[in-house]
Amino acid sequence: MGERERVSRRERDRVVRRERERERERERERERERERERERERERERERERVARRERERVVQREREKVAQWERERRSEIGERQRVERREREKLTRWEREQRNEMGERQSSAAGESERVARWERERERERERERERERERERERERVARWERDRVARREREKSAAR
């Protein structure tokens, strides 16, 4: 084999090695680019998660605010009802005192006395009826609260399953 052929083969080998090396470098660059793309995709996924979490937190916050508002309204309703009931009781006890005083002071005819007693009994019966009505109203309120609570739990379950 002549000198020229050896030189040209060495030259060819060098060219081939250089070409392979460039090809490996391009492959490494493509791999780095794919890795960067995967990282961008992971970042987008994390961002979607953050957005979803913020949205869920906003929903929960709105729900809490609604509950708090409802409870404030309910407390003020209950407070008002209790004030009304207290006024009613005070009126009744004042009336009972007056009735007792009347009965004690006036030992009038038996007919007048029985009339007063009958009036007093009717008034007591009306008060007991009002008390029963208030109790029914409280029961309706408890049922309304229980229904509202069940609906709220069911709504939260639906939202959870919809989120999944």
mmCIF file of C-alpha atoms in Angstrom:
data_model
loop_
_atom_site.group_PDB
_atom_site.id
_atom_site.type_symbol
_atom_site.label_atom_id
_atom_site.label_comp_id
_atom_site.label_asym_id
_atom_site.label_seq_id
_atom_site.Cartn_x
_atom_site.Cartn_y
_atom_site.Cartn_z
ATOM 1 C CA MET A 1 0.000 0.000 0.000
ATOM 2 C CA GLY A 2 1.438 3.317 -1.002
ATOM 3 C CA GLU A 3 2.042 6.359 1.119
ATOM 4 C CA ARG A 4 -0.695 8.258 -0.678
ATOM 5 C CA GLU A 5 -3.321 5.581 0.074
ATOM 6 C CA ARG A 6 -2.380 5.492 3.777
ATOM 7 C CA VAL A 7 -2.667 9.264 4.008
ATOM 8 C CA SER A 8 -6.009 9.353 2.219
ATOM 9 C CA ARG A 9 -7.350 6.544 4.452
ATOM 10 C CA ARG A 10 -6.224 8.404 7.598
ATOM 11 C CA GLU A 11 -7.876 11.506 6.174
ATOM 12 C CA ARG A 12 -11.108 9.560 5.505
ATOM 13 C CA ASP A 13 -11.037 8.029 9.005
ATOM 14 C CA ARG A 14 -10.580 11.488 10.513
ATOM 15 C CA VAL A 15 -13.498 12.867 8.456
ATOM 16 C CA VAL A 16 -15.696 9.901 9.483
ATOM 17 C CA ARG A 17 -14.762 10.319 13.182
ATOM 18 C CA ARG A 18 -15.470 14.042 13.027
ATOM 19 C CA GLU A 19 -18.848 13.366 11.343
ATOM 20 C CA ARG A 20 -19.757 10.772 14.013
ATOM 21 C CA GLU A 21 -18.728 13.178 16.759
ATOM 22 C CA ARG A 22 -20.906 15.944 15.252
ATOM 23 C CA GLU A 23 -23.813 13.477 14.963
ATOM 24 C CA ARG A 24 -23.413 12.502 18.664
ATOM 25 C CA GLU A 25 -23.317 16.199 19.597
ATOM 26 C CA ARG A 26 -26.527 16.855 17.613
ATOM 27 C CA GLU A 27 -28.168 13.866 19.330
ATOM 28 C CA ARG A 28 -27.123 15.212 22.777
ATOM 29 C CA GLU A 29 -28.555 18.636 21.801
ATOM 30 C CA ARG A 30 -31.870 17.020 20.725
ATOM 31 C CA GLU A 31 -31.957 15.119 24.024
ATOM 32 C CA ARG A 32 -31.363 18.384 25.968
ATOM 33 C CA GLU A 33 -34.166 20.040 23.974
ATOM 34 C CA ARG A 34 -36.528 17.131 24.750
ATOM 35 C CA GLU A 35 -35.605 17.445 28.442
ATOM 36 C CA ARG A 36 -36.305 21.202 28.371
ATOM 37 C CA GLU A 37 -39.679 20.498 26.724
ATOM 38 C CA ARG A 38 -40.537 17.916 29.419
ATOM 39 C CA GLU A 39 -39.566 20.471 32.081
ATOM 40 C CA ARG A 40 -41.807 23.110 30.455
ATOM 41 C CA GLU A 41 -44.651 20.572 30.380
ATOM 42 C CA ARG A 42 -44.115 19.785 34.093
ATOM 43 C CA GLU A 43 -44.163 23.524 34.848
ATOM 44 C CA ARG A 44 -47.421 23.951 32.891
ATOM 45 C CA GLU A 45 -48.900 21.029 34.843
ATOM 46 C CA ARG A 46 -47.824 22.607 38.150
ATOM 47 C CA GLU A 47 -49.406 25.895 37.044
ATOM 48 C CA ARG A 48 -52.685 24.114 36.170
ATOM 49 C CA GLU A 49 -52.607 22.493 39.605
ATOM 50 C CA ARG A 50 -52.039 25.883 41.293
ATOM 51 C CA VAL A 51 -54.932 27.432 39.348
ATOM 52 C CA ALA A 52 -57.239 24.511 40.205
ATOM 53 C CA ARG A 53 -56.246 24.683 43.881
ATOM 54 C CA ARG A 54 -56.875 28.458 43.987
ATOM 55 C CA GLU A 55 -60.270 27.925 42.372
ATOM 56 C CA ARG A 56 -61.165 25.202 44.891
ATOM 57 C CA GLU A 57 -60.055 27.486 47.730
ATOM 58 C CA ARG A 58 -62.197 30.331 46.316
ATOM 59 C CA VAL A 59 -65.210 27.985 46.138
ATOM 60 C CA VAL A 60 -64.627 26.840 49.731
ATOM 61 C CA GLN A 61 -64.207 30.455 50.853
ATOM 62 C CA ARG A 62 -67.444 31.502 49.122
ATOM 63 C CA GLU A 63 -69.192 28.533 50.763
ATOM 64 C CA ARG A 64 -67.818 29.547 54.186
ATOM 65 C CA GLU A 65 -68.937 33.148 53.669
ATOM 66 C CA LYS A 66 -72.416 31.979 52.690
ATOM 67 C CA VAL A 67 -72.590 29.800 55.825
ATOM 68 C CA ALA A 68 -71.335 32.648 58.025
ATOM 69 C CA GLN A 69 -73.877 35.053 56.477
ATOM 70 C CA TRP A 70 -76.653 32.519 56.948
ATOM 71 C CA GLU A 71 -75.619 31.941 60.573
ATOM 72 C CA ARG A 72 -75.505 35.694 61.256
ATOM 73 C CA GLU A 73 -78.989 36.098 59.785
ATOM 74 C CA ARG A 74 -80.247 33.106 61.715
ATOM 75 C CA ARG A 75 -78.757 34.376 64.994
ATOM 76 C CA SER A 76 -80.366 37.776 64.490
ATOM 77 C CA GLU A 77 -83.716 36.069 63.681
ATOM 78 C CA ILE A 78 -83.406 33.897 66.793
ATOM 79 C CA GLY A 79 -82.441 36.926 68.887
ATOM 80 C CA GLU A 80 -85.451 38.851 67.586
ATOM 81 C CA ARG A 81 -87.751 35.880 68.253
ATOM 82 C CA GLN A 82 -86.362 35.529 71.786
ATOM 83 C CA ARG A 83 -86.910 39.246 72.467
ATOM 84 C CA VAL A 84 -90.504 38.937 71.237
ATOM 85 C CA GLU A 85 -91.041 35.833 73.391
ATOM 86 C CA ARG A 86 -89.559 37.571 76.454
ATOM 87 C CA ARG A 87 -91.880 40.579 75.932
ATOM 88 C CA GLU A 88 -94.823 38.163 75.608
ATOM 89 C CA ARG A 89 -93.849 36.377 78.853
ATOM 90 C CA GLU A 90 -93.404 39.690 80.683
ATOM 91 C CA LYS A 91 -96.808 40.853 79.487
ATOM 92 C CA LEU A 92 -98.315 37.570 80.651
ATOM 93 C CA THR A 93 -96.676 37.645 84.099
ATOM 94 C CA ARG A 94 -97.734 41.297 84.521
ATOM 95 C CA TRP A 95 -101.256 40.260 83.544
ATOM 96 C CA GLU A 96 -101.158 37.282 85.956
ATOM 97 C CA ARG A 97 -100.010 39.546 88.809
ATOM 98 C CA GLU A 98 -102.800 41.990 88.066
ATOM 99 C CA GLN A 99 -105.303 39.138 87.927
ATOM 100 C CA ARG A 100 -104.117 37.713 91.259
ATOM 101 C CA ASN A 101 -104.232 41.145 92.864
ATOM 102 C CA GLU A 102 -107.719 41.672 91.537
ATOM 103 C CA MET A 103 -108.791 38.292 92.867
ATOM 104 C CA GLY A 104 -107.180 38.920 96.231
ATOM 105 C CA GLU A 105 -108.489 42.454 96.657
ATOM 106 C CA ARG A 106 -112.030 41.865 95.495
ATOM 107 C CA GLN A 107 -113.844 39.107 97.262
ATOM 108 C CA SER A 108 -116.899 40.054 95.273
ATOM 109 C CA SER A 109 -119.847 37.952 94.260
ATOM 110 C CA ALA A 110 -119.183 34.341 93.264
ATOM 111 C CA ALA A 111 -120.487 35.061 89.745
ATOM 112 C CA GLY A 112 -117.966 37.912 89.179
ATOM 113 C CA GLU A 113 -115.193 35.760 90.649
ATOM 114 C CA SER A 114 -115.922 32.802 88.385
ATOM 115 C CA GLU A 115 -116.081 35.175 85.387
ATOM 116 C CA ARG A 116 -112.609 36.489 86.245
ATOM 117 C CA VAL A 117 -111.312 32.959 86.713
ATOM 118 C CA ALA A 118 -112.796 31.895 83.388
ATOM 119 C CA ARG A 119 -111.219 34.927 81.655
ATOM 120 C CA TRP A 120 -107.887 34.133 83.316
ATOM 121 C CA GLU A 121 -108.144 30.481 82.216
ATOM 122 C CA ARG A 122 -108.925 31.515 78.618
ATOM 123 C CA GLU A 123 -105.917 33.865 78.609
ATOM 124 C CA ARG A 124 -103.677 31.096 80.011
ATOM 125 C CA GLU A 125 -104.926 28.734 77.303
ATOM 126 C CA ARG A 126 -104.207 31.322 74.588
ATOM 127 C CA GLU A 127 -100.680 31.769 75.986
ATOM 128 C CA ARG A 128 -100.119 27.994 76.009
ATOM 129 C CA GLU A 129 -101.296 27.889 72.380
ATOM 130 C CA ARG A 130 -98.843 30.696 71.475
ATOM 131 C CA GLU A 131 -96.071 28.751 73.217
ATOM 132 C CA ARG A 132 -96.966 25.592 71.249
ATOM 133 C CA GLU A 133 -96.875 27.652 68.024
ATOM 134 C CA ARG A 134 -93.442 29.023 68.936
ATOM 135 C CA GLU A 135 -92.251 25.463 69.605
ATOM 136 C CA ARG A 136 -93.567 24.345 66.192
ATOM 137 C CA GLU A 137 -91.720 27.285 64.604
ATOM 138 C CA ARG A 138 -88.493 26.282 66.370
ATOM 139 C CA GLU A 139 -88.968 22.714 65.111
ATOM 140 C CA ARG A 140 -89.484 23.968 61.534
ATOM 141 C CA GLU A 141 -86.299 26.045 61.903
ATOM 142 C CA ARG A 142 -84.356 22.976 63.095
ATOM 143 C CA GLU A 143 -85.661 20.999 60.116
ATOM 144 C CA ARG A 144 -84.712 23.837 57.755
ATOM 145 C CA VAL A 145 -81.189 23.903 59.225
ATOM 146 C CA ALA A 146 -80.847 20.122 58.923
ATOM 147 C CA ARG A 147 -82.083 20.191 55.320
ATOM 148 C CA TRP A 148 -79.726 23.039 54.484
ATOM 149 C CA GLU A 149 -76.803 21.150 56.069
ATOM 150 C CA ARG A 150 -77.651 17.968 54.114
ATOM 151 C CA ASP A 151 -77.874 19.953 50.865
ATOM 152 C CA ARG A 152 -74.544 21.641 51.588
ATOM 153 C CA VAL A 153 -72.830 18.287 52.229
ATOM 154 C CA ALA A 154 -74.382 16.802 49.075
ATOM 155 C CA ARG A 155 -73.306 19.833 47.049
ATOM 156 C CA ARG A 156 -69.749 19.526 48.367
ATOM 157 C CA GLU A 157 -69.743 15.804 47.468
ATOM 158 C CA ARG A 158 -70.955 16.606 43.946
ATOM 159 C CA GLU A 159 -68.259 19.255 43.547
ATOM 160 C CA LYS A 160 -65.600 16.822 44.782
ATOM 161 C CA SER A 161 -66.707 14.082 42.404
ATOM 162 C CA ALA A 162 -66.938 16.619 39.564
ATOM 163 C CA ALA A 163 -63.390 17.770 40.381
ATOM 164 C CA ARG A 164 -62.136 14.192 40.140
#
